PDB file of C-alpha atoms in Angstrom:
ATOM      1  CA  UNK A   1     105.065 103.662  99.869  1.00 69.00           C
ATOM      2  CA  UNK A   2     102.717 101.040 101.359  1.00 78.00           C
ATOM      3  CA  UNK A   3     102.428 101.054 105.146  1.00 79.00           C
ATOM      4  CA  UNK A   4     102.336  98.127 107.560  1.00 80.00           C
ATOM      5  CA  UNK A   5     100.039  97.798 110.565  1.00 85.00           C
ATOM      6  CA  UNK A   6     101.087  94.158 111.004  1.00 90.00           C
ATOM      7  CA  UNK A   7     104.466  92.642 111.787  1.00 92.00           C
ATOM      8  CA  UNK A   8     106.289  90.519 109.207  1.00 91.00           C
ATOM      9  CA  UNK A   9     105.302  87.363 111.104  1.00 94.00           C
ATOM     10  CA  UNK A  10     101.659  88.450 111.243  1.00 95.00           C
ATOM     11  CA  UNK A  11     101.695  89.306 107.541  1.00 94.00           C
ATOM     12  CA  UNK A  12     103.063  85.844 106.740  1.00 95.00           C
ATOM     13  CA  UNK A  13     100.072  84.305 108.563  1.00 97.00           C
ATOM     14  CA  UNK A  14      97.701  86.638 106.673  1.00 97.00           C
ATOM     15  CA  UNK A  15      99.319  85.640 103.373  1.00 97.00           C
ATOM     16  CA  UNK A  16      98.861  81.958 104.244  1.00 98.00           C
ATOM     17  CA  UNK A  17      95.184  82.547 105.077  1.00 98.00           C
ATOM     18  CA  UNK A  18      94.715  84.463 101.815  1.00 98.00           C
ATOM     19  CA  UNK A  19      96.308  81.607  99.846  1.00 98.00           C
ATOM     20  CA  UNK A  20      94.064  79.063 101.564  1.00 98.00           C
ATOM     21  CA  UNK A  21      90.969  81.106 100.692  1.00 97.00           C
ATOM     22  CA  UNK A  22      92.105  81.634  97.098  1.00 98.00           C
ATOM     23  CA  UNK A  23      92.550  77.943  96.310  1.00 97.00           C
ATOM     24  CA  UNK A  24      89.289  77.076  98.076  1.00 97.00           C
ATOM     25  CA  UNK A  25      87.404  79.619  95.958  1.00 97.00           C
ATOM     26  CA  UNK A  26      89.159  78.230  92.881  1.00 97.00           C
ATOM     27  CA  UNK A  27      88.027  74.715  93.852  1.00 95.00           C
ATOM     28  CA  UNK A  28      91.538  73.338  93.544  1.00 93.00           C
ATOM     29  CA  UNK A  29      93.318  71.224  96.137  1.00 90.00           C
ATOM     30  CA  UNK A  30      96.796  71.633  94.645  1.00 95.00           C
ATOM     31  CA  UNK A  31      99.068  72.261  97.669  1.00 97.00           C
ATOM     32  CA  UNK A  32     101.877  73.651  95.501  1.00 98.00           C
ATOM     33  CA  UNK A  33      99.599  76.391  94.145  1.00 98.00           C
ATOM     34  CA  UNK A  34      98.499  77.288  97.664  1.00 98.00           C
ATOM     35  CA  UNK A  35     102.136  77.418  98.809  1.00 98.00           C
ATOM     36  CA  UNK A  36     103.058  79.709  95.893  1.00 98.00           C
ATOM     37  CA  UNK A  37     100.281  82.194  96.722  1.00 98.00           C
ATOM     38  CA  UNK A  38     101.347  82.082 100.378  1.00 98.00           C
ATOM     39  CA  UNK A  39     104.964  82.869  99.462  1.00 98.00           C
ATOM     40  CA  UNK A  40     104.829  85.639  96.831  1.00 98.00           C
ATOM     41  CA  UNK A  41     104.355  89.189  98.213  1.00 97.00           C
ATOM     42  CA  UNK A  42     101.550  90.594  96.061  1.00 97.00           C
ATOM     43  CA  UNK A  43     102.189  94.192  97.132  1.00 96.00           C
ATOM     44  CA  UNK A  44     105.478  94.227  95.157  1.00 96.00           C
ATOM     45  CA  UNK A  45     103.458  93.985  91.945  1.00 98.00           C
ATOM     46  CA  UNK A  46     100.669  96.531  92.552  1.00 96.00           C
ATOM     47  CA  UNK A  47     102.551  99.776  92.049  1.00 92.00           C
ATOM     48  CA  UNK A  48     102.616 102.761  94.389  1.00 89.00           C
ATOM     49  CA  UNK A  49      99.548 103.634  96.517  1.00 88.00           C
ATOM     50  CA  UNK A  50      96.866 104.824  96.484  1.00 90.00           C
ATOM     51  CA  UNK A  51      95.700 101.461  95.203  1.00 95.00           C
ATOM     52  CA  UNK A  52      92.426 101.145  93.313  1.00 96.00           C
ATOM     53  CA  UNK A  53      90.221  98.064  93.125  1.00 96.00           C
ATOM     54  CA  UNK A  54      87.612  97.230  90.505  1.00 92.00           C
ATOM     55  CA  UNK A  55      83.914  97.664  91.291  1.00 89.00           C
ATOM     56  CA  UNK A  56      81.558  94.831  90.379  1.00 79.00           C
ATOM     57  CA  UNK A  57      79.475  97.184  88.246  1.00 76.00           C
ATOM     58  CA  UNK A  58      82.469  98.699  86.467  1.00 79.00           C
ATOM     59  CA  UNK A  59      85.038 101.368  87.195  1.00 88.00           C
ATOM     60  CA  UNK A  60      87.392 101.600  90.154  1.00 93.00           C
ATOM     61  CA  UNK A  61      87.453 102.948  93.671  1.00 94.00           C
ATOM     62  CA  UNK A  62      90.458 103.825  95.837  1.00 94.00           C
ATOM     63  CA  UNK A  63      91.216 101.864  98.973  1.00 94.00           C
ATOM     64  CA  UNK A  64      91.028 103.911 102.177  1.00 89.00           C
ATOM     65  CA  UNK A  65      94.629 103.181 103.159  1.00 89.00           C
ATOM     66  CA  UNK A  66      97.854 101.753 101.777  1.00 87.00           C
ATOM     67  CA  UNK A  67      98.306  99.060 104.409  1.00 91.00           C
ATOM     68  CA  UNK A  68     100.012  95.966 103.023  1.00 93.00           C
ATOM     69  CA  UNK A  69      97.333  93.673 104.401  1.00 93.00           C
ATOM     70  CA  UNK A  70      94.810  95.116 101.933  1.00 95.00           C
ATOM     71  CA  UNK A  71      96.708  93.466  99.063  1.00 96.00           C
ATOM     72  CA  UNK A  72      95.530  90.071 100.320  1.00 97.00           C
ATOM     73  CA  UNK A  73      91.984  90.072  98.988  1.00 96.00           C
ATOM     74  CA  UNK A  74      90.481  88.170  96.070  1.00 97.00           C
ATOM     75  CA  UNK A  75      89.852  91.365  94.113  1.00 96.00           C
ATOM     76  CA  UNK A  76      91.128  93.097  90.989  1.00 95.00           C
ATOM     77  CA  UNK A  77      93.727  95.817  91.582  1.00 97.00           C
ATOM     78  CA  UNK A  78      94.157  98.402  88.843  1.00 95.00           C
ATOM     79  CA  UNK A  79      97.573  98.478  87.189  1.00 96.00           C
ATOM     80  CA  UNK A  80      96.572 100.872  84.392  1.00 94.00           C
ATOM     81  CA  UNK A  81      93.022 101.997  85.096  1.00 90.00           C
ATOM     82  CA  UNK A  82      92.872 104.092  81.906  1.00 90.00           C
ATOM     83  CA  UNK A  83      93.448 100.916  79.861  1.00 88.00           C
ATOM     84  CA  UNK A  84      91.437  98.547  82.030  1.00 87.00           C
ATOM     85  CA  UNK A  85      94.554  96.533  82.904  1.00 93.00           C
ATOM     86  CA  UNK A  86      94.394  94.845  86.294  1.00 94.00           C
ATOM     87  CA  UNK A  87      96.294  92.513  88.562  1.00 96.00           C
ATOM     88  CA  UNK A  88      93.664  89.844  88.015  1.00 93.00           C
ATOM     89  CA  UNK A  89      91.482  87.812  90.349  1.00 96.00           C
ATOM     90  CA  UNK A  90      93.732  85.460  92.359  1.00 98.00           C
ATOM     91  CA  UNK A  91      91.069  82.725  92.542  1.00 98.00           C
ATOM     92  CA  UNK A  92      90.516  82.783  88.774  1.00 97.00           C
ATOM     93  CA  UNK A  93      94.252  82.545  88.176  1.00 98.00           C
ATOM     94  CA  UNK A  94      94.583  79.743  90.726  1.00 98.00           C
ATOM     95  CA  UNK A  95      91.952  77.791  88.803  1.00 98.00           C
ATOM     96  CA  UNK A  96      93.641  78.408  85.453  1.00 98.00           C
ATOM     97  CA  UNK A  97      97.098  77.602  86.828  1.00 98.00           C
ATOM     98  CA  UNK A  98      95.782  74.290  88.146  1.00 98.00           C
ATOM     99  CA  UNK A  99      94.771  73.442  84.563  1.00 98.00           C
ATOM    100  CA  UNK A 100      98.356  73.983  83.362  1.00 97.00           C
ATOM    101  CA  UNK A 101      99.524  71.018  85.458  1.00 97.00           C
ATOM    102  CA  UNK A 102     102.914  72.664  86.074  1.00 98.00           C
ATOM    103  CA  UNK A 103     105.817  70.418  87.022  1.00 98.00           C
ATOM    104  CA  UNK A 104     109.172  71.170  88.632  1.00 98.00           C
ATOM    105  CA  UNK A 105     111.632  71.910  85.839  1.00 98.00           C
ATOM    106  CA  UNK A 106     109.047  73.085  83.294  1.00 98.00           C
ATOM    107  CA  UNK A 107     109.828  75.919  80.889  1.00 98.00           C
ATOM    108  CA  UNK A 108     106.841  78.242  80.643  1.00 98.00           C
ATOM    109  CA  UNK A 109     105.931  81.267  78.548  1.00 98.00           C
ATOM    110  CA  UNK A 110     103.701  83.723  80.415  1.00 98.00           C
ATOM    111  CA  UNK A 111     102.116  85.895  77.720  1.00 98.00           C
ATOM    112  CA  UNK A 112     100.700  89.187  78.986  1.00 97.00           C
ATOM    113  CA  UNK A 113     102.680  89.125  82.224  1.00 98.00           C
ATOM    114  CA  UNK A 114     101.739  92.642  83.354  1.00 97.00           C
ATOM    115  CA  UNK A 115     103.820  93.600  86.391  1.00 98.00           C
ATOM    116  CA  UNK A 116     104.775  89.965  86.996  1.00 98.00           C
ATOM    117  CA  UNK A 117     102.705  88.772  89.968  1.00 98.00           C
ATOM    118  CA  UNK A 118     101.541  85.593  88.280  1.00 98.00           C
ATOM    119  CA  UNK A 119     104.979  85.170  86.713  1.00 98.00           C
ATOM    120  CA  UNK A 120     106.311  85.019  90.281  1.00 98.00           C
ATOM    121  CA  UNK A 121     103.664  82.406  91.156  1.00 98.00           C
ATOM    122  CA  UNK A 122     104.776  80.414  88.092  1.00 98.00           C
ATOM    123  CA  UNK A 123     108.422  80.716  89.142  1.00 98.00           C
ATOM    124  CA  UNK A 124     107.555  79.085  92.468  1.00 98.00           C
ATOM    125  CA  UNK A 125     105.761  76.265  90.657  1.00 98.00           C
ATOM    126  CA  UNK A 126     108.575  75.436  88.190  1.00 98.00           C
ATOM    127  CA  UNK A 127     111.295  75.622  90.851  1.00 98.00           C
ATOM    128  CA  UNK A 128     114.960  76.514  90.437  1.00 98.00           C
ATOM    129  CA  UNK A 129     115.404  73.971  87.640  1.00 98.00           C
ATOM    130  CA  UNK A 130     112.583  75.465  85.553  1.00 98.00           C
ATOM    131  CA  UNK A 131     112.235  78.799  83.792  1.00 98.00           C
ATOM    132  CA  UNK A 132     109.523  81.376  83.143  1.00 98.00           C
ATOM    133  CA  UNK A 133     109.573  83.762  80.176  1.00 98.00           C
ATOM    134  CA  UNK A 134     107.424  86.705  81.296  1.00 98.00           C
ATOM    135  CA  UNK A 135     106.388  88.456  78.063  1.00 98.00           C
ATOM    136  CA  UNK A 136     104.768  91.899  78.283  1.00 97.00           C
ATOM    137  CA  UNK A 137     104.236  94.328  75.396  1.00 96.00           C
ATOM    138  CA  UNK A 138     103.642  97.507  77.443  1.00 96.00           C
ATOM    139  CA  UNK A 139     107.064  99.002  78.312  1.00 98.00           C
ATOM    140  CA  UNK A 140     105.949 100.499  81.650  1.00 97.00           C
ATOM    141  CA  UNK A 141     104.435  97.235  82.881  1.00 98.00           C
ATOM    142  CA  UNK A 142     107.467  95.299  81.642  1.00 98.00           C
ATOM    143  CA  UNK A 143     109.822  97.668  83.513  1.00 98.00           C
ATOM    144  CA  UNK A 144     107.853  97.165  86.731  1.00 98.00           C
ATOM    145  CA  UNK A 145     107.986  93.388  86.202  1.00 98.00           C
ATOM    146  CA  UNK A 146     111.728  93.536  85.592  1.00 98.00           C
ATOM    147  CA  UNK A 147     112.284  95.312  88.904  1.00 98.00           C
ATOM    148  CA  UNK A 148     109.837  93.183  90.898  1.00 98.00           C
ATOM    149  CA  UNK A 149     111.206  89.899  89.535  1.00 98.00           C
ATOM    150  CA  UNK A 150     114.898  90.831  89.675  1.00 98.00           C
ATOM    151  CA  UNK A 151     115.504  88.487  92.621  1.00 97.00           C
ATOM    152  CA  UNK A 152     114.153  85.452  90.715  1.00 98.00           C
ATOM    153  CA  UNK A 153     116.909  83.858  88.659  1.00 98.00           C
ATOM    154  CA  UNK A 154     114.441  81.518  86.966  1.00 98.00           C
ATOM    155  CA  UNK A 155     112.430  84.344  85.345  1.00 98.00           C
ATOM    156  CA  UNK A 156     113.309  86.336  82.219  1.00 98.00           C
ATOM    157  CA  UNK A 157     111.209  89.442  81.512  1.00 98.00           C
ATOM    158  CA  UNK A 158     110.742  90.150  77.802  1.00 98.00           C
ATOM    159  CA  UNK A 159     109.300  93.442  76.524  1.00 98.00           C
ATOM    160  CA  UNK A 160     107.736  92.198  73.283  1.00 97.00           C
ATOM    161  CA  UNK A 161     104.518  91.446  71.417  1.00 95.00           C
ATOM    162  CA  UNK A 162     103.133  88.233  72.895  1.00 95.00           C
ATOM    163  CA  UNK A 163     102.019  86.981  69.481  1.00 94.00           C
ATOM    164  CA  UNK A 164     105.706  86.358  68.650  1.00 95.00           C
ATOM    165  CA  UNK A 165     106.495  84.268  71.731  1.00 97.00           C
ATOM    166  CA  UNK A 166     107.685  81.760  72.802  1.00 98.00           C
ATOM    167  CA  UNK A 167     110.644  81.588  70.431  1.00 96.00           C
ATOM    168  CA  UNK A 168     111.634  78.077  71.467  1.00 97.00           C
ATOM    169  CA  UNK A 169     109.741  74.966  72.548  1.00 98.00           C
ATOM    170  CA  UNK A 170     108.179  75.117  75.997  1.00 98.00           C
ATOM    171  CA  UNK A 171     106.215  72.824  78.296  1.00 98.00           C
ATOM    172  CA  UNK A 172     103.380  75.260  78.956  1.00 98.00           C
ATOM    173  CA  UNK A 173     102.017  78.617  77.821  1.00 98.00           C
ATOM    174  CA  UNK A 174      99.827  80.838  79.981  1.00 98.00           C
ATOM    175  CA  UNK A 175      98.001  83.694  78.238  1.00 98.00           C
ATOM    176  CA  UNK A 176      96.547  86.568  80.258  1.00 96.00           C
ATOM    177  CA  UNK A 177      94.503  88.582  77.771  1.00 93.00           C
ATOM    178  CA  UNK A 178      91.520  87.743  75.595  1.00 91.00           C
ATOM    179  CA  UNK A 179      92.215  86.643  72.028  1.00 92.00           C
ATOM    180  CA  UNK A 180      89.936  85.731  69.147  1.00 92.00           C
ATOM    181  CA  UNK A 181      92.412  83.132  67.891  1.00 94.00           C
ATOM    182  CA  UNK A 182      95.618  81.513  69.169  1.00 96.00           C
ATOM    183  CA  UNK A 183      98.917  82.899  67.912  1.00 96.00           C
ATOM    184  CA  UNK A 184     101.023  80.554  65.793  1.00 97.00           C
ATOM    185  CA  UNK A 185     103.904  80.163  68.322  1.00 98.00           C
ATOM    186  CA  UNK A 186     101.444  79.177  71.060  1.00 98.00           C
ATOM    187  CA  UNK A 187     100.481  76.096  69.075  1.00 98.00           C
ATOM    188  CA  UNK A 188     103.615  75.250  67.131  1.00 97.00           C
ATOM    189  CA  UNK A 189     106.119  75.691  69.976  1.00 98.00           C
ATOM    190  CA  UNK A 190     104.355  73.496  72.480  1.00 98.00           C
ATOM    191  CA  UNK A 191     106.364  70.375  73.202  1.00 98.00           C
ATOM    192  CA  UNK A 192     104.601  66.989  72.973  1.00 97.00           C
ATOM    193  CA  UNK A 193     102.471  66.847  76.102  1.00 98.00           C
ATOM    194  CA  UNK A 194     102.667  70.647  76.377  1.00 98.00           C
ATOM    195  CA  UNK A 195      99.706  72.625  77.700  1.00 98.00           C
ATOM    196  CA  UNK A 196      98.264  75.986  76.680  1.00 98.00           C
ATOM    197  CA  UNK A 197      95.692  77.899  78.728  1.00 98.00           C
ATOM    198  CA  UNK A 198      94.197  80.940  77.042  1.00 97.00           C
ATOM    199  CA  UNK A 199      91.095  83.148  77.312  1.00 96.00           C
ATOM    200  CA  UNK A 200      89.180  83.068  74.020  1.00 95.00           C
ATOM    201  CA  UNK A 201      87.017  86.135  73.565  1.00 90.00           C
ATOM    202  CA  UNK A 202      85.619  88.787  71.246  1.00 86.00           C
ATOM    203  CA  UNK A 203      85.838  92.519  72.015  1.00 78.00           C
ATOM    204  CA  UNK A 204      82.833  94.541  73.075  1.00 70.00           C
ATOM    205  CA  UNK A 205      81.507  96.863  70.414  1.00 67.00           C
ATOM    206  CA  UNK A 206      81.087  99.744  72.850  1.00 59.00           C
ATOM    207  CA  UNK A 207      84.326 101.008  74.326  1.00 52.00           C
ATOM    208  CA  UNK A 208      83.996 102.802  77.671  1.00 51.00           C
ATOM    209  CA  UNK A 209      85.365 106.376  77.852  1.00 44.00           C
ATOM    210  CA  UNK A 210      87.885 105.181  80.429  1.00 49.00           C
ATOM    211  CA  UNK A 211      89.272 101.682  80.528  1.00 50.00           C
ATOM    212  CA  UNK A 212      90.303  99.043  78.047  1.00 56.00           C
ATOM    213  CA  UNK A 213      88.250  97.028  75.649  1.00 65.00           C
ATOM    214  CA  UNK A 214      87.109  93.880  77.418  1.00 65.00           C
ATOM    215  CA  UNK A 215      85.567  90.762  75.942  1.00 62.00           C
ATOM    216  CA  UNK A 216      81.804  90.619  75.437  1.00 70.00           C
ATOM    217  CA  UNK A 217      81.957  86.809  75.311  1.00 82.00           C
ATOM    218  CA  UNK A 218      84.775  84.919  76.969  1.00 88.00           C
ATOM    219  CA  UNK A 219      85.891  81.409  77.805  1.00 96.00           C
ATOM    220  CA  UNK A 220      89.081  79.897  79.177  1.00 97.00           C
ATOM    221  CA  UNK A 221      90.363  76.912  77.196  1.00 98.00           C
ATOM    222  CA  UNK A 222      92.981  74.245  77.850  1.00 98.00           C
ATOM    223  CA  UNK A 223      94.850  72.907  74.816  1.00 98.00           C
ATOM    224  CA  UNK A 224      97.213  69.929  75.067  1.00 98.00           C
ATOM    225  CA  UNK A 225      99.529  68.683  72.344  1.00 98.00           C
ATOM    226  CA  UNK A 226      99.316  64.914  71.876  1.00 97.00           C
ATOM    227  CA  UNK A 227     100.787  62.493  69.363  1.00 92.00           C
ATOM    228  CA  UNK A 228      97.731  62.725  67.139  1.00 90.00           C
ATOM    229  CA  UNK A 229      96.881  66.418  67.442  1.00 96.00           C
ATOM    230  CA  UNK A 230      95.601  68.932  69.957  1.00 98.00           C
ATOM    231  CA  UNK A 231      93.033  68.090  72.615  1.00 98.00           C
ATOM    232  CA  UNK A 232      90.902  71.040  73.714  1.00 98.00           C
ATOM    233  CA  UNK A 233      88.709  71.524  76.762  1.00 98.00           C
ATOM    234  CA  UNK A 234      86.525  74.341  78.052  1.00 98.00           C
ATOM    235  CA  UNK A 235      87.534  75.390  81.575  1.00 98.00           C
ATOM    236  CA  UNK A 236      84.867  77.991  82.237  1.00 96.00           C
ATOM    237  CA  UNK A 237      83.782  81.565  81.623  1.00 92.00           C
ATOM    238  CA  UNK A 238      86.599  84.120  81.714  1.00 90.00           C
ATOM    239  CA  UNK A 239      86.654  87.791  80.716  1.00 85.00           C
ATOM    240  CA  UNK A 240      89.976  89.552  80.135  1.00 89.00           C
ATOM    241  CA  UNK A 241      91.007  92.796  78.462  1.00 85.00           C
ATOM    242  CA  UNK A 242      91.378  92.158  74.731  1.00 83.00           C
ATOM    243  CA  UNK A 243      94.640  91.747  72.855  1.00 79.00           C
ATOM    244  CA  UNK A 244      96.441  94.456  70.915  1.00 75.00           C
ATOM    245  CA  UNK A 245      99.417  94.186  68.595  1.00 67.00           C
ATOM    246  CA  UNK A 246      99.786  91.226  66.276  1.00 64.00           C
ATOM    247  CA  UNK A 247      96.714  89.408  67.566  1.00 74.00           C
ATOM    248  CA  UNK A 248      94.049  91.707  66.183  1.00 68.00           C
ATOM    249  CA  UNK A 249      91.884  90.010  63.538  1.00 72.00           C
ATOM    250  CA  UNK A 250      89.427  91.160  60.866  1.00 76.00           C
ATOM    251  CA  UNK A 251      85.742  91.848  61.426  1.00 79.00           C
ATOM    252  CA  UNK A 252      84.586  88.752  59.547  1.00 84.00           C
ATOM    253  CA  UNK A 253      86.389  86.400  61.927  1.00 85.00           C
ATOM    254  CA  UNK A 254      85.178  88.376  64.943  1.00 86.00           C
ATOM    255  CA  UNK A 255      81.605  88.088  63.620  1.00 89.00           C
ATOM    256  CA  UNK A 256      81.976  84.324  63.128  1.00 92.00           C
ATOM    257  CA  UNK A 257      83.375  83.818  66.638  1.00 93.00           C
ATOM    258  CA  UNK A 258      80.625  86.000  68.125  1.00 93.00           C
ATOM    259  CA  UNK A 259      78.016  83.872  66.359  1.00 95.00           C
ATOM    260  CA  UNK A 260      79.611  80.710  67.781  1.00 96.00           C
ATOM    261  CA  UNK A 261      79.464  82.076  71.320  1.00 95.00           C
ATOM    262  CA  UNK A 262      75.819  83.061  70.848  1.00 94.00           C
ATOM    263  CA  UNK A 263      74.909  79.575  69.583  1.00 95.00           C
ATOM    264  CA  UNK A 264      76.525  78.026  72.659  1.00 96.00           C
ATOM    265  CA  UNK A 265      78.120  74.614  73.002  1.00 97.00           C
ATOM    266  CA  UNK A 266      81.740  75.543  73.651  1.00 97.00           C
ATOM    267  CA  UNK A 267      81.651  73.290  76.722  1.00 97.00           C
ATOM    268  CA  UNK A 268      81.444  70.291  74.348  1.00 98.00           C
ATOM    269  CA  UNK A 269      84.602  71.142  72.382  1.00 98.00           C
ATOM    270  CA  UNK A 270      87.194  68.332  72.434  1.00 98.00           C
ATOM    271  CA  UNK A 271      89.865  69.241  69.883  1.00 98.00           C
ATOM    272  CA  UNK A 272      91.687  72.077  68.169  1.00 98.00           C
ATOM    273  CA  UNK A 273      92.341  71.591  64.443  1.00 97.00           C
ATOM    274  CA  UNK A 274      95.432  73.458  63.240  1.00 97.00           C
ATOM    275  CA  UNK A 275      96.242  74.154  59.579  1.00 96.00           C
ATOM    276  CA  UNK A 276      94.253  71.159  58.330  1.00 94.00           C
ATOM    277  CA  UNK A 277      90.723  70.910  56.985  1.00 91.00           C
ATOM    278  CA  UNK A 278      88.165  70.320  59.750  1.00 90.00           C
ATOM    279  CA  UNK A 279      85.108  68.122  59.365  1.00 84.00           C
ATOM    280  CA  UNK A 280      82.236  70.377  58.353  1.00 82.00           C
ATOM    281  CA  UNK A 281      79.349  70.080  60.772  1.00 87.00           C
ATOM    282  CA  UNK A 282      81.546  68.794  63.598  1.00 93.00           C
ATOM    283  CA  UNK A 283      83.020  72.129  64.718  1.00 96.00           C
ATOM    284  CA  UNK A 284      81.944  74.770  67.172  1.00 97.00           C
ATOM    285  CA  UNK A 285      83.947  77.432  65.305  1.00 96.00           C
ATOM    286  CA  UNK A 286      86.053  77.453  62.138  1.00 95.00           C
ATOM    287  CA  UNK A 287      88.546  80.283  61.825  1.00 93.00           C
ATOM    288  CA  UNK A 288      91.389  81.048  59.422  1.00 90.00           C
ATOM    289  CA  UNK A 289      93.494  77.827  59.424  1.00 93.00           C
ATOM    290  CA  UNK A 290      92.188  76.698  62.804  1.00 96.00           C
ATOM    291  CA  UNK A 291      89.022  75.314  64.343  1.00 97.00           C
ATOM    292  CA  UNK A 292      87.528  74.120  67.616  1.00 98.00           C
ATOM    293  CA  UNK A 293      85.678  70.852  67.087  1.00 97.00           C
ATOM    294  CA  UNK A 294      83.554  68.284  68.891  1.00 96.00           C
ATOM    295  CA  UNK A 295      85.553  65.235  67.801  1.00 94.00           C
ATOM    296  CA  UNK A 296      88.252  63.656  69.948  1.00 91.00           C
ATOM    297  CA  UNK A 297      91.837  63.946  68.736  1.00 83.00           C
TER     298      UNK A 297
END
């Protein structure tokens, strides 16, 4: 079990300081996001000590103690070190969550929820009148999320392949693994005005002996459904562990996406074309029945 060298009141102050630092690093001034990070106890979602954190050069190292205060750092904690699955960087997630523009009462699908830490942050942001569907394919991670989120009536944990969710219309979708294309439900079950944030990426060719397969090129994108189509915008560089299950694609599409990343220009993308013919010469990447293009919606 984690230990505590600080009182509950002291830990609450530490959590508030951590939240303030996280949103500052993320360059967001959203007070609701800061309040959510200050409220949710991260240690509930990290598993049993000894905790491990990711090294900048790769691999992991154990923390010297299991004190609760050590959870409040802007670092990656290993959830499944053998698969490269982490409780991701709080400042990166704060930045991506700001792009979702979450409102009280929203219904949100969190795809790749892991042990549920960012699902809990989302539950704070949607409030009691909203709902979060925390979808996780790995049964062990989903079981941890189920236990850690049991006190949140506005969260449902779903042990399923994220490519099949959501199964009803939602206001926002938050994807937490790298994909080489969006899944059909992520596009077709967004309500008008709905937002999707996802990490687009292609897997590295070399797989480390220990750890998951991470993206060799990666970018976070924001997609919004409008009356005339889907607006798209590059948020910034983002590297996540790559998708498994129903989101694996063939080598030809991976090669085409890799070539697009190498050419550059994703920061100029303005629209996502879905199941219609794109304008040749006006697209950053054309995939199977979808494209990212430079034209406005």
